[in-house]
Backbone as JSON Lines, residues from 0, in Angstrom:
{"i":0,"aa":"M","n":[6.49,43.89,15.11],"ca":[7.82,43.46,15.58],"c":[7.7,42.94,17.0]}
{"i":1,"aa":"P","n":[8.31,41.79,17.35],"ca":[8.19,41.22,18.7],"c":[8.65,42.22,19.74]}
{"i":2,"aa":"A","n":[7.93,42.22,20.87],"ca":[8.22,43.19,21.92],"c":[9.62,43.03,22.48]}
{"i":3,"aa":"F","n":[10.11,41.78,22.55],"ca":[11.42,41.58,23.16],"c":[12.52,42.2,22.33]}
{"i":4,"aa":"V","n":[12.3,42.34,21.0],"ca":[13.33,42.96,20.15],"c":[13.48,44.43,20.5]}
{"i":5,"aa":"W","n":[12.33,45.1,20.62],"ca":[12.41,46.52,20.93],"c":[12.9,46.74,22.35]}
{"i":6,"aa":"K","n":[12.6,45.82,23.28],"ca":[13.12,45.95,24.63],"c":[14.64,45.88,24.63]}
{"i":7,"aa":"S","n":[15.18,44.98,23.78],"ca":[16.63,44.88,23.73],"c":[17.24,46.11,23.12]}
{"i":8,"aa":"I","n":[16.55,46.7,22.11],"ca":[17.06,47.92,21.48],"c":[17.0,49.08,22.46]}
{"i":9,"aa":"A","n":[15.98,49.06,23.28],"ca":[15.8,50.18,24.2],"c":[16.94,50.32,25.17]}
{"i":10,"aa":"I","n":[17.72,49.24,25.37],"ca":[18.88,49.3,26.25],"c":[19.92,50.25,25.69]}
{"i":11,"aa":"L","n":[19.92,50.42,24.36],"ca":[20.94,51.25,23.71],"c":[20.77,52.73,24.05]}
{"i":12,"aa":"V","n":[19.55,53.15,24.3],"ca":[19.3,54.57,24.54],"c":[18.41,54.74,25.73]}
{"i":13,"aa":"A","n":[18.37,55.94,26.27],"ca":[17.48,56.22,27.38],"c":[16.06,56.22,26.87]}
{"i":14,"aa":"T","n":[15.19,55.49,27.51],"ca":[13.81,55.42,27.05],"c":[13.1,56.71,27.36]}
{"i":15,"aa":"S","n":[12.06,57.01,26.6],"ca":[11.27,58.21,26.83],"c":[9.81,57.83,26.91]}
{"i":16,"aa":"G","n":[8.97,58.79,27.25],"ca":[7.56,58.52,27.4],"c":[6.88,58.3,26.08]}
{"i":17,"aa":"A","n":[7.49,58.76,24.97],"ca":[6.86,58.6,23.67],"c":[7.03,57.19,23.18]}
{"i":18,"aa":"A","n":[5.95,56.64,22.61],"ca":[6.03,55.28,22.08],"c":[6.82,55.29,20.8]}
{"i":19,"aa":"C","n":[7.47,54.16,20.47],"ca":[8.25,54.04,19.24],"c":[7.3,53.76,18.09]}
{"i":20,"aa":"A","n":[7.2,54.67,17.15],"ca":[6.28,54.51,16.03],"c":[7.02,53.94,14.84]}
{"i":21,"aa":"M","n":[6.52,52.88,14.26],"ca":[7.11,52.31,13.06],"c":[6.69,53.13,11.86]}
{"i":22,"aa":"N","n":[7.52,53.16,10.84],"ca":[7.2,53.89,9.62],"c":[6.11,53.15,8.88]}
{"i":23,"aa":"N","n":[4.98,53.79,8.67],"ca":[3.88,53.14,7.99],"c":[3.84,53.45,6.51]}
{"i":24,"aa":"G","n":[4.9,54.1,6.01],"ca":[4.98,54.4,4.58],"c":[4.35,55.73,4.22]}
{"i":25,"aa":"A","n":[3.61,56.37,5.16],"ca":[3.01,57.66,4.86],"c":[4.09,58.7,4.74]}
{"i":26,"aa":"S","n":[3.93,59.65,3.83],"ca":[4.98,60.64,3.6],"c":[4.41,61.85,2.9]}
{"i":27,"aa":"E","n":[5.1,62.96,3.03],"ca":[4.77,64.15,2.28],"c":[5.75,64.32,1.12]}
{"i":28,"aa":"Y","n":[6.28,63.23,0.67],"ca":[7.27,63.21,-0.39],"c":[6.63,63.68,-1.68]}
{"i":29,"aa":"G","n":[7.07,64.79,-2.24],"ca":[6.4,65.42,-3.36],"c":[7.0,65.09,-4.7]}
{"i":30,"aa":"A","n":[6.28,65.49,-5.77],"ca":[6.76,65.22,-7.12],"c":[8.08,65.91,-7.39]}
{"i":31,"aa":"S","n":[8.27,67.09,-6.8],"ca":[9.52,67.8,-7.04],"c":[10.7,67.03,-6.49]}
{"i":32,"aa":"D","n":[10.49,66.31,-5.37],"ca":[11.56,65.5,-4.82],"c":[11.93,64.38,-5.79]}
{"i":33,"aa":"Y","n":[10.92,63.74,-6.36],"ca":[11.19,62.67,-7.32],"c":[11.98,63.19,-8.51]}
{"i":34,"aa":"E","n":[11.59,64.36,-8.99],"ca":[12.26,64.91,-10.17],"c":[13.73,65.18,-9.88]}
{"i":35,"aa":"V","n":[14.0,65.76,-8.73],"ca":[15.39,66.1,-8.4],"c":[16.19,64.84,-8.14]}
{"i":36,"aa":"L","n":[15.64,63.92,-7.35],"ca":[16.4,62.74,-6.96],"c":[16.56,61.75,-8.1]}
{"i":37,"aa":"S","n":[15.66,61.82,-9.09],"ca":[15.76,60.89,-10.21],"c":[16.66,61.42,-11.32]}
{"i":38,"aa":"G","n":[17.04,62.66,-11.26],"ca":[17.83,63.26,-12.32],"c":[19.3,62.87,-12.24]}
{"i":39,"aa":"P","n":[20.1,63.34,-13.2],"ca":[21.54,63.02,-13.2],"c":[22.22,63.55,-11.95]}
{"i":40,"aa":"L","n":[23.17,62.82,-11.46],"ca":[23.91,63.25,-10.28],"c":[24.91,64.34,-10.65]}
{"i":41,"aa":"P","n":[24.94,65.43,-9.91],"ca":[25.96,66.45,-10.17],"c":[27.3,65.95,-9.66]}
{"i":42,"aa":"P","n":[28.41,66.45,-10.2],"ca":[29.72,66.0,-9.72],"c":[29.9,66.39,-8.26]}
{"i":43,"aa":"P","n":[30.45,65.48,-7.46],"ca":[30.61,65.8,-6.03],"c":[31.76,66.76,-5.8]}
{"i":44,"aa":"P","n":[31.65,67.6,-4.79],"ca":[32.78,68.47,-4.45],"c":[33.89,67.63,-3.86]}
{"i":45,"aa":"P","n":[35.16,68.05,-3.97],"ca":[36.26,67.26,-3.42],"c":[36.21,67.21,-1.91]}
{"i":46,"aa":"A","n":[36.71,66.1,-1.36],"ca":[36.76,65.96,0.09],"c":[37.9,66.8,0.64]}
{"i":47,"aa":"A","n":[37.75,67.19,1.87],"ca":[38.81,67.93,2.53],"c":[40.0,67.01,2.76]}
{"i":48,"aa":"A","n":[41.2,67.59,2.84],"ca":[42.4,66.79,3.05],"c":[42.44,66.19,4.44]}
{"i":49,"aa":"S","n":[41.77,66.83,5.38],"ca":[41.72,66.32,6.74],"c":[40.38,66.66,7.33]}
{"i":50,"aa":"T","n":[40.13,66.17,8.53],"ca":[38.84,66.41,9.17],"c":[38.59,67.91,9.28]}
{"i":51,"aa":"A","n":[37.43,68.36,8.76],"ca":[37.12,69.78,8.76],"c":[35.94,70.05,9.68]}
{"i":52,"aa":"A","n":[36.02,71.14,10.4],"ca":[34.92,71.5,11.29],"c":[33.76,72.01,10.45]}
{"i":53,"aa":"A","n":[32.54,71.57,10.81],"ca":[31.35,72.02,10.11],"c":[30.61,73.02,10.99]}
{"i":54,"aa":"P","n":[29.74,73.84,10.39],"ca":[29.0,74.81,11.19],"c":[28.16,74.13,12.25]}
{"i":55,"aa":"A","n":[27.97,74.8,13.37],"ca":[27.17,74.23,14.46],"c":[25.8,73.86,13.94]}
{"i":56,"aa":"G","n":[25.36,72.66,14.34],"ca":[24.04,72.21,13.95],"c":[23.97,71.66,12.54]}
{"i":57,"aa":"S","n":[25.1,71.46,11.88],"ca":[25.07,71.06,10.48],"c":[24.54,69.64,10.28]}
{"i":58,"aa":"F","n":[24.47,68.86,11.35],"ca":[23.94,67.52,11.23],"c":[22.57,67.41,11.88]}
{"i":59,"aa":"G","n":[21.82,68.49,11.89],"ca":[20.43,68.46,12.28],"c":[20.15,68.74,13.73]}
{"i":60,"aa":"T","n":[21.17,68.81,14.57],"ca":[20.96,69.09,15.99],"c":[21.53,70.46,16.3]}
{"i":61,"aa":"P","n":[20.7,71.42,16.67],"ca":[21.21,72.77,16.94],"c":[22.34,72.76,17.95]}
{"i":62,"aa":"G","n":[23.44,73.43,17.58],"ca":[24.57,73.52,18.49],"c":[25.48,72.32,18.48]}
{"i":63,"aa":"A","n":[25.13,71.28,17.73],"ca":[25.95,70.08,17.73],"c":[27.06,70.19,16.71]}
{"i":64,"aa":"S","n":[28.15,69.48,16.93],"ca":[29.23,69.43,15.96],"c":[29.23,68.05,15.33]}
{"i":65,"aa":"P","n":[29.84,67.88,14.13],"ca":[29.86,66.56,13.5],"c":[30.44,65.49,14.39]}
{"i":66,"aa":"S","n":[31.41,65.84,15.22],"ca":[32.05,64.83,16.06],"c":[31.07,64.23,17.06]}
{"i":67,"aa":"E","n":[30.04,65.03,17.44],"ca":[29.06,64.52,18.38],"c":[28.1,63.55,17.71]}
{"i":68,"aa":"D","n":[28.07,63.55,16.39],"ca":[27.21,62.64,15.66],"c":[28.05,61.87,14.66]}
{"i":69,"aa":"G","n":[29.24,61.47,15.06],"ca":[30.11,60.75,14.16],"c":[29.53,59.4,13.8]}
{"i":70,"aa":"G","n":[29.84,58.9,12.59],"ca":[29.38,57.58,12.21],"c":[29.9,56.54,13.19]}
{"i":71,"aa":"V","n":[29.14,55.49,13.39],"ca":[29.53,54.46,14.33],"c":[29.92,53.18,13.58]}
{"i":72,"aa":"V","n":[30.78,52.39,14.2],"ca":[31.35,51.22,13.55],"c":[31.39,50.05,14.51]}
{"i":73,"aa":"Q","n":[31.04,48.88,14.04],"ca":[31.25,47.66,14.79],"c":[32.7,47.23,14.55]}
{"i":74,"aa":"P","n":[33.43,46.82,15.58],"ca":[34.85,46.52,15.42],"c":[35.16,45.3,14.56]}
{"i":75,"aa":"T","n":[34.29,44.3,14.57],"ca":[34.59,43.06,13.86],"c":[33.4,42.62,13.02]}
{"i":76,"aa":"P","n":[33.59,42.4,11.69],"ca":[32.49,41.91,10.87],"c":[32.07,40.51,11.34]}
{"i":77,"aa":"V","n":[30.79,40.38,11.68],"ca":[30.32,39.09,12.18],"c":[29.07,38.6,11.46]}
{"i":78,"aa":"Y","n":[28.59,39.36,10.48],"ca":[27.35,38.99,9.82],"c":[27.61,38.55,8.37]}
{"i":79,"aa":"P","n":[26.86,37.58,7.87],"ca":[27.01,37.16,6.48],"c":[26.41,38.2,5.55]}
{"i":80,"aa":"P","n":[26.78,38.16,4.26],"ca":[26.21,39.11,3.32],"c":[24.69,39.0,3.3]}
{"i":81,"aa":"P","n":[23.97,40.12,3.19],"ca":[22.51,40.07,3.17],"c":[22.01,39.54,1.84]}
{"i":82,"aa":"P","n":[20.81,38.96,1.83],"ca":[20.26,38.48,0.57],"c":[19.89,39.65,-0.32]}
{"i":83,"aa":"V","n":[19.97,39.45,-1.62],"ca":[19.59,40.49,-2.58],"c":[18.29,40.07,-3.24]}
{"i":84,"aa":"T","n":[17.32,40.95,-3.25],"ca":[16.02,40.63,-3.83],"c":[16.15,40.45,-5.34]}
{"i":85,"aa":"P","n":[15.8,39.26,-5.87],"ca":[15.92,39.03,-7.32],"c":[14.85,39.79,-8.09]}
{"i":86,"aa":"A","n":[15.16,40.1,-9.36],"ca":[14.18,40.75,-10.21],"c":[13.13,39.72,-10.63]}
{"i":87,"aa":"P","n":[11.88,40.15,-10.9],"ca":[10.84,39.22,-11.33],"c":[11.21,38.56,-12.65]}
{"i":88,"aa":"P","n":[10.69,37.37,-12.91],"ca":[10.96,36.7,-14.18],"c":[10.59,37.58,-15.36]}
{"i":89,"aa":"G","n":[11.46,37.59,-16.34],"ca":[11.19,38.38,-17.54],"c":[11.66,39.81,-17.45]}
{"i":90,"aa":"T","n":[12.17,40.21,-16.29],"ca":[12.65,41.58,-16.15],"c":[14.05,41.58,-15.56]}
{"i":91,"aa":"V","n":[14.89,40.71,-16.08],"ca":[16.25,40.6,-15.57],"c":[16.95,41.95,-15.68]}
{"i":92,"aa":"G","n":[17.55,42.34,-14.6],"ca":[18.27,43.62,-14.58],"c":[17.4,44.81,-14.22]}
{"i":93,"aa":"S","n":[16.1,44.58,-14.08],"ca":[15.2,45.67,-13.73],"c":[14.68,45.47,-12.31]}
{"i":94,"aa":"P","n":[14.52,46.55,-11.55],"ca":[13.99,46.4,-10.19],"c":[12.53,46.01,-10.23]}
{"i":95,"aa":"P","n":[12.05,45.29,-9.22],"ca":[10.64,44.92,-9.19],"c":[9.76,46.15,-9.01]}
{"i":96,"aa":"I","n":[8.52,46.02,-9.47],"ca":[7.56,47.11,-9.29],"c":[7.3,47.29,-7.8]}
{"i":97,"aa":"T","n":[7.29,48.51,-7.34],"ca":[7.13,48.75,-5.91],"c":[6.31,49.99,-5.67]}
{"i":98,"aa":"S","n":[5.65,50.03,-4.52],"ca":[4.9,51.21,-4.13],"c":[5.69,52.03,-3.12]}
{"i":99,"aa":"D","n":[6.93,51.7,-2.92],"ca":[7.79,52.39,-1.97],"c":[7.91,53.86,-2.37]}
{"i":100,"aa":"P","n":[7.49,54.79,-1.51],"ca":[7.56,56.21,-1.87],"c":[8.98,56.75,-1.89]}
{"i":101,"aa":"Y","n":[9.94,55.97,-1.36],"ca":[11.32,56.44,-1.28],"c":[12.25,55.76,-2.29]}
{"i":102,"aa":"T","n":[11.69,55.13,-3.3],"ca":[12.52,54.43,-4.27],"c":[13.56,55.35,-4.9]}
{"i":103,"aa":"A","n":[13.12,56.52,-5.37],"ca":[14.05,57.45,-6.02],"c":[15.1,57.94,-5.03]}
{"i":104,"aa":"A","n":[14.68,58.19,-3.79],"ca":[15.63,58.68,-2.79],"c":[16.66,57.6,-2.45]}
{"i":105,"aa":"R","n":[16.23,56.36,-2.37],"ca":[17.16,55.26,-2.05],"c":[18.18,55.1,-3.18]}
{"i":106,"aa":"D","n":[17.7,55.2,-4.42],"ca":[18.62,55.12,-5.56],"c":[19.65,56.24,-5.48]}
{"i":107,"aa":"F","n":[19.16,57.45,-5.25],"ca":[20.07,58.59,-5.18],"c":[21.09,58.4,-4.06]}
{"i":108,"aa":"C","n":[20.63,57.94,-2.91],"ca":[21.51,57.76,-1.75],"c":[22.66,56.82,-2.08]}
{"i":109,"aa":"A","n":[22.35,55.65,-2.64],"ca":[23.39,54.68,-2.97],"c":[24.29,55.21,-4.09]}
{"i":110,"aa":"Q","n":[23.7,55.84,-5.1],"ca":[24.49,56.34,-6.22],"c":[25.41,57.48,-5.78]}
{"i":111,"aa":"R","n":[24.91,58.33,-4.91],"ca":[25.74,59.45,-4.47],"c":[26.94,58.96,-3.67]}
{"i":112,"aa":"I","n":[26.71,58.01,-2.78],"ca":[27.81,57.43,-2.01],"c":[28.82,56.78,-2.95]}
{"i":113,"aa":"N","n":[28.34,56.05,-3.94],"ca":[29.25,55.4,-4.88],"c":[29.98,56.4,-5.77]}
{"i":114,"aa":"Q","n":[29.32,57.51,-6.08],"ca":[29.98,58.56,-6.86],"c":[31.17,59.12,-6.07]}
{"i":115,"aa":"Y","n":[30.97,59.33,-4.81],"ca":[32.06,59.79,-3.95],"c":[33.16,58.74,-3.85]}
{"i":116,"aa":"R","n":[32.78,57.5,-3.66],"ca":[33.77,56.42,-3.52],"c":[34.65,56.34,-4.77]}
{"i":117,"aa":"A","n":[34.05,56.57,-5.92],"ca":[34.81,56.49,-7.17],"c":[35.91,57.55,-7.23]}
{"i":118,"aa":"T","n":[35.71,58.67,-6.57],"ca":[36.72,59.73,-6.61],"c":[37.99,59.35,-5.86]}
{"i":119,"aa":"V","n":[37.9,58.35,-4.99],"ca":[39.1,57.9,-4.25],"c":[39.43,56.44,-4.59]}
{"i":120,"aa":"G","n":[38.93,55.96,-5.74],"ca":[39.29,54.64,-6.23],"c":[38.65,53.48,-5.51]}
{"i":121,"aa":"R","n":[37.51,53.7,-4.85],"ca":[36.84,52.62,-4.14],"c":[35.79,51.97,-5.02]}
{"i":122,"aa":"A","n":[35.59,50.67,-4.83],"ca":[34.56,49.93,-5.57],"c":[33.18,50.38,-5.1]}
{"i":123,"aa":"P","n":[32.18,50.31,-6.0],"ca":[30.83,50.72,-5.59],"c":[30.22,49.72,-4.6]}
{"i":124,"aa":"L","n":[29.34,50.24,-3.76],"ca":[28.58,49.41,-2.84],"c":[27.28,48.99,-3.5]}
{"i":125,"aa":"A","n":[26.82,47.79,-3.23],"ca":[25.55,47.32,-3.77],"c":[24.41,47.8,-2.88]}
{"i":126,"aa":"R","n":[23.38,48.34,-3.49],"ca":[22.17,48.72,-2.75],"c":[21.4,47.44,-2.42]}
{"i":127,"aa":"V","n":[21.01,47.28,-1.15],"ca":[20.32,46.08,-0.71],"c":[18.88,46.43,-0.35]}
{"i":128,"aa":"A","n":[17.97,46.2,-1.3],"ca":[16.57,46.56,-1.09],"c":[15.95,45.77,0.06]}
{"i":129,"aa":"A","n":[16.4,44.53,0.26],"ca":[15.82,43.68,1.3],"c":[16.03,44.25,2.69]}
{"i":130,"aa":"A","n":[17.07,45.07,2.88],"ca":[17.37,45.63,4.2],"c":[16.71,46.98,4.42]}
{"i":131,"aa":"E","n":[16.13,47.56,3.4],"ca":[15.62,48.93,3.51],"c":[14.42,49.1,4.45]}
{"i":132,"aa":"P","n":[13.47,48.16,4.5],"ca":[12.39,48.31,5.49],"c":[12.93,48.36,6.92]}
{"i":133,"aa":"C","n":[13.98,47.62,7.19],"ca":[14.58,47.62,8.52],"c":[15.24,48.97,8.81]}
{"i":134,"aa":"T","n":[15.9,49.55,7.81],"ca":[16.53,50.85,8.03],"c":[15.49,51.95,8.23]}
{"i":135,"aa":"D","n":[14.33,51.8,7.58],"ca":[13.24,52.75,7.83],"c":[12.81,52.69,9.3]}
{"i":136,"aa":"Q","n":[12.75,51.49,9.85],"ca":[12.37,51.33,11.24],"c":[13.43,51.93,12.17]}
{"i":137,"aa":"Q","n":[14.69,51.78,11.81],"ca":[15.74,52.42,12.6],"c":[15.57,53.94,12.61]}
{"i":138,"aa":"S","n":[15.28,54.51,11.44],"ca":[15.09,55.96,11.34],"c":[13.91,56.41,12.2]}
{"i":139,"aa":"A","n":[12.82,55.65,12.15],"ca":[11.63,55.99,12.94],"c":[11.92,55.88,14.43]}
{"i":140,"aa":"Y","n":[12.61,54.82,14.82],"ca":[12.93,54.62,16.24],"c":[13.82,55.75,16.77]}
{"i":141,"aa":"D","n":[14.86,56.06,16.02],"ca":[15.76,57.13,16.46],"c":[15.03,58.46,16.56]}
{"i":142,"aa":"S","n":[14.09,58.7,15.64],"ca":[13.3,59.93,15.69],"c":[12.49,59.99,16.97]}
{"i":143,"aa":"Q","n":[11.85,58.89,17.33],"ca":[11.02,58.87,18.53],"c":[11.86,59.05,19.8]}
{"i":144,"aa":"Q","n":[13.07,58.51,19.78],"ca":[13.95,58.63,20.94],"c":[14.73,59.94,20.94]}
{"i":145,"aa":"G","n":[14.78,60.6,19.77],"ca":[15.54,61.84,19.68],"c":[17.04,61.62,19.77]}
{"i":146,"aa":"T","n":[17.5,60.43,19.34],"ca":[18.91,60.07,19.48],"c":[19.42,59.41,18.2]}
{"i":147,"aa":"A","n":[20.44,59.99,17.59],"ca":[21.05,59.35,16.42],"c":[21.73,58.05,16.83]}
{"i":148,"aa":"H","n":[21.64,57.04,15.99],"ca":[22.26,55.73,16.19],"c":[21.65,54.97,17.37]}
{"i":149,"aa":"G","n":[20.45,55.35,17.79],"ca":[19.82,54.67,18.91],"c":[19.5,53.22,18.63]}
{"i":150,"aa":"A","n":[19.23,52.88,17.36],"ca":[18.92,51.5,16.99],"c":[20.06,50.86,16.22]}
{"i":151,"aa":"F","n":[21.26,51.39,16.39],"ca":[22.42,50.85,15.67],"c":[22.61,49.37,15.96]}
{"i":152,"aa":"S","n":[22.89,48.61,14.92],"ca":[23.17,47.16,14.9],"c":[21.9,46.33,14.83]}
{"i":153,"aa":"Y","n":[20.72,46.95,14.98],"ca":[19.47,46.19,14.91],"c":[19.31,45.5,13.56]}
{"i":154,"aa":"C","n":[19.78,46.13,12.49],"ca":[19.63,45.56,11.14],"c":[20.89,44.8,10.71]}
{"i":155,"aa":"H","n":[21.74,44.47,11.69],"ca":[22.97,43.71,11.43],"c":[23.98,44.48,10.59]}
{"i":156,"aa":"E","n":[23.91,45.8,10.62],"ca":[24.91,46.59,9.91],"c":[26.21,46.61,10.71]}
{"i":157,"aa":"L","n":[27.29,46.9,10.03],"ca":[28.6,46.98,10.66],"c":[29.01,48.43,10.92]}
{"i":158,"aa":"A","n":[28.44,49.37,10.2],"ca":[28.7,50.78,10.41],"c":[27.47,51.56,9.99]}
{"i":159,"aa":"Q","n":[27.34,52.76,10.52],"ca":[26.13,53.55,10.24],"c":[26.42,55.04,10.26]}
{"i":160,"aa":"N","n":[25.88,55.75,9.28],"ca":[25.82,57.21,9.28],"c":[24.35,57.6,9.39]}
{"i":161,"aa":"E","n":[24.11,58.8,9.91],"ca":[22.72,59.21,10.06],"c":[22.58,60.72,9.97]}
{"i":162,"aa":"C","n":[21.51,61.16,9.32],"ca":[21.14,62.57,9.24],"c":[19.97,62.75,10.2]}
{"i":163,"aa":"P","n":[20.17,63.25,11.4],"ca":[19.09,63.29,12.39],"c":[18.32,64.61,12.42]}
{"i":164,"aa":"G","n":[17.04,64.55,12.12],"ca":[16.18,65.7,12.28],"c":[16.46,66.86,11.36]}
{"i":165,"aa":"W","n":[16.84,66.59,10.12],"ca":[17.11,67.68,9.16],"c":[15.79,68.22,8.62]}
{"i":166,"aa":"P","n":[15.58,69.55,8.68],"ca":[14.35,70.14,8.15],"c":[14.46,70.44,6.66]}
{"i":167,"aa":"G","n":[13.3,70.52,6.01],"ca":[13.29,70.91,4.61],"c":[12.84,69.77,3.71]}
{"i":168,"aa":"P","n":[12.71,70.05,2.41],"ca":[12.31,69.01,1.46],"c":[13.41,67.96,1.3]}
{"i":169,"aa":"L","n":[13.0,66.74,1.1],"ca":[13.97,65.64,1.0],"c":[14.94,65.86,-0.15]}
{"i":170,"aa":"S","n":[14.47,66.48,-1.23],"ca":[15.35,66.72,-2.38],"c":[16.52,67.62,-2.04]}
{"i":171,"aa":"N","n":[16.39,68.44,-0.99],"ca":[17.5,69.26,-0.52],"c":[18.26,68.6,0.62]}
{"i":172,"aa":"V","n":[17.51,67.98,1.53],"ca":[18.11,67.41,2.73],"c":[19.08,66.28,2.41]}
{"i":173,"aa":"L","n":[18.67,65.34,1.57],"ca":[19.5,64.17,1.31],"c":[20.85,64.53,0.67]}
{"i":174,"aa":"P","n":[20.88,65.29,-0.43],"ca":[22.19,65.65,-0.99],"c":[23.04,66.47,-0.01]}
{"i":175,"aa":"S","n":[22.41,67.4,0.71],"ca":[23.16,68.24,1.63],"c":[23.8,67.44,2.74]}
{"i":176,"aa":"C","n":[23.05,66.48,3.28],"ca":[23.58,65.66,4.36],"c":[24.75,64.8,3.89]}
{"i":177,"aa":"L","n":[24.57,64.11,2.75],"ca":[25.65,63.26,2.25],"c":[26.88,64.09,1.89]}
{"i":178,"aa":"D","n":[26.66,65.25,1.28],"ca":[27.78,66.1,0.9],"c":[28.54,66.59,2.14]}
{"i":179,"aa":"S","n":[27.8,66.94,3.19],"ca":[28.45,67.4,4.42],"c":[29.28,66.31,5.07]}
{"i":180,"aa":"M","n":[28.78,65.09,5.02],"ca":[29.53,63.97,5.6],"c":[30.84,63.74,4.84]}
{"i":181,"aa":"W","n":[30.74,63.76,3.51],"ca":[31.95,63.51,2.71],"c":[32.96,64.65,2.88]}
{"i":182,"aa":"A","n":[32.46,65.86,3.08],"ca":[33.34,67.02,3.21],"c":[34.2,66.96,4.47]}
{"i":183,"aa":"E","n":[33.89,66.07,5.41],"ca":[34.73,65.92,6.6],"c":[36.16,65.54,6.22]}
{"i":184,"aa":"G","n":[36.29,64.74,5.16],"ca":[37.61,64.29,4.74],"c":[38.12,63.15,5.6]}
{"i":185,"aa":"P","n":[39.3,62.6,5.25],"ca":[39.88,61.48,5.98],"c":[39.98,61.77,7.48]}
{"i":186,"aa":"G","n":[39.59,60.81,8.28],"ca":[39.6,60.99,9.72],"c":[38.25,61.37,10.28]}
{"i":187,"aa":"G","n":[37.34,61.87,9.42],"ca":[35.97,62.14,9.85],"c":[35.2,60.84,9.87]}
{"i":188,"aa":"G","n":[34.44,60.59,10.91],"ca":[33.76,59.3,11.05],"c":[32.83,58.98,9.91]}
{"i":189,"aa":"H","n":[32.05,59.97,9.45],"ca":[31.13,59.72,8.35],"c":[31.88,59.45,7.04]}
{"i":190,"aa":"Y","n":[32.89,60.27,6.78],"ca":[33.7,60.08,5.56],"c":[34.33,58.69,5.56]}
{"i":191,"aa":"D","n":[34.89,58.29,6.68],"ca":[35.57,57.0,6.74],"c":[34.61,55.85,6.49]}
{"i":192,"aa":"N","n":[33.39,55.94,6.99],"ca":[32.41,54.9,6.7],"c":[32.05,54.87,5.22]}
{"i":193,"aa":"M","n":[31.88,56.04,4.63],"ca":[31.49,56.12,3.22],"c":[32.59,55.62,2.29]}
{"i":194,"aa":"S","n":[33.85,55.8,2.67],"ca":[34.97,55.48,1.78],"c":[35.64,54.15,2.11]}
{"i":195,"aa":"S","n":[35.23,53.46,3.15],"ca":[35.93,52.26,3.61],"c":[35.85,51.12,2.61]}
{"i":196,"aa":"N","n":[36.93,50.34,2.53],"ca":[36.96,49.13,1.73],"c":[36.41,47.92,2.48]}
{"i":197,"aa":"K","n":[36.01,48.11,3.73],"ca":[35.53,47.0,4.55],"c":[34.11,46.56,4.16]}
{"i":198,"aa":"Y","n":[33.38,47.43,3.49],"ca":[31.96,47.17,3.26],"c":[31.65,46.92,1.78]}
{"i":199,"aa":"Q","n":[30.59,46.14,1.54],"ca":[30.17,45.81,0.19],"c":[28.75,46.26,-0.11]}
{"i":200,"aa":"Y","n":[28.0,46.58,0.93],"ca":[26.58,46.86,0.76],"c":[26.19,48.14,1.49]}
{"i":201,"aa":"V","n":[25.11,48.77,0.99],"ca":[24.56,49.95,1.67],"c":[23.04,49.89,1.57]}
{"i":202,"aa":"A","n":[22.38,50.33,2.63],"ca":[20.92,50.44,2.64],"c":[20.56,51.76,3.3]}
{"i":203,"aa":"C","n":[19.7,52.54,2.66],"ca":[19.32,53.86,3.18],"c":[17.87,53.83,3.66]}
{"i":204,"aa":"G","n":[17.64,54.34,4.87],"ca":[16.31,54.35,5.44],"c":[15.84,55.77,5.71]}
{"i":205,"aa":"F","n":[14.53,55.97,5.64],"ca":[13.95,57.31,5.75],"c":[12.75,57.33,6.69]}
{"i":206,"aa":"Y","n":[12.64,58.43,7.42],"ca":[11.43,58.67,8.23],"c":[11.22,60.17,8.32]}
{"i":207,"aa":"Q","n":[9.97,60.6,8.05],"ca":[9.62,62.01,8.17],"c":[8.74,62.2,9.39]}
{"i":208,"aa":"T","n":[9.11,63.12,10.25],"ca":[8.36,63.38,11.47],"c":[7.11,64.21,11.16]}
{"i":209,"aa":"P","n":[6.17,64.26,12.09],"ca":[4.98,65.09,11.87],"c":[5.29,66.55,11.6]}
{"i":210,"aa":"N","n":[6.41,67.05,12.11],"ca":[6.76,68.46,11.86],"c":[7.52,68.65,10.55]}
{"i":211,"aa":"G","n":[7.73,67.56,9.81],"ca":[8.34,67.66,8.48],"c":[9.83,67.44,8.41]}
{"i":212,"aa":"S","n":[10.5,67.23,9.53],"ca":[11.95,66.99,9.49],"c":[12.23,65.54,9.13]}
{"i":213,"aa":"W","n":[13.47,65.28,8.71],"ca":[13.85,63.96,8.2],"c":[14.93,63.32,9.05]}
{"i":214,"aa":"W","n":[14.76,62.03,9.28],"ca":[15.79,61.18,9.88],"c":[16.18,60.16,8.82]}
{"i":215,"aa":"I","n":[17.44,60.18,8.42],"ca":[17.89,59.35,7.3],"c":[19.11,58.52,7.75]}
{"i":216,"aa":"V","n":[18.95,57.21,7.68],"ca":[20.0,56.29,8.09],"c":[20.68,55.69,6.86]}
{"i":217,"aa":"Q","n":[22.01,55.56,6.93],"ca":[22.75,54.8,5.91],"c":[23.5,53.68,6.64]}
{"i":218,"aa":"D","n":[23.11,52.44,6.36],"ca":[23.72,51.27,6.98],"c":[24.73,50.65,6.02]}
{"i":219,"aa":"F","n":[25.9,50.29,6.55],"ca":[26.96,49.7,5.73],"c":[27.23,48.29,6.23]}
{"i":220,"aa":"R","n":[27.41,47.35,5.27],"ca":[27.73,45.97,5.61],"c":[28.76,45.42,4.63]}
């Protein structure tokens, strides 16, 4: 990635001595994660009627409250719809063959958000595979900086939710994070991003730190 791009992103957050490491695709993503994330989606719990307080540290930062890590939003849509990667010839309707270790997790992420949206009469969001490598880089950058939303808008998203530094296996972390965001109810920043009619697309990015914790970005456009 050109140096000037990261210099411009660095303005968003306080720089640190640690270099920004890009996600190289390496992961400890296990077979059990694939099995759980590839299985049928359980019915989502109902959203709260109003913004609900979550336990301290529930969004991955000890002592933090959801409001301190609320989803962020760009005020005015200014970007065109992202391109959608076409399926290879002869496999219409099927995703292309990929070595992406997070394919099952990305599917689950988009499906879970859409399952929640359906409970309040919202149209499903399209998963945009073309944007996912960029969201992985956002997750990696935020991890290195130790700041949620540090690379917000780099991938031309209009809103973003993030699970910063959640420990545990991805098969537990991803559902728990999305469920906690939705449980905020109307008026909660994460819930409002997930349920908004302003967006048509979603891309989920993943990065696992050397200590095993997860930084997971959901970009909305």
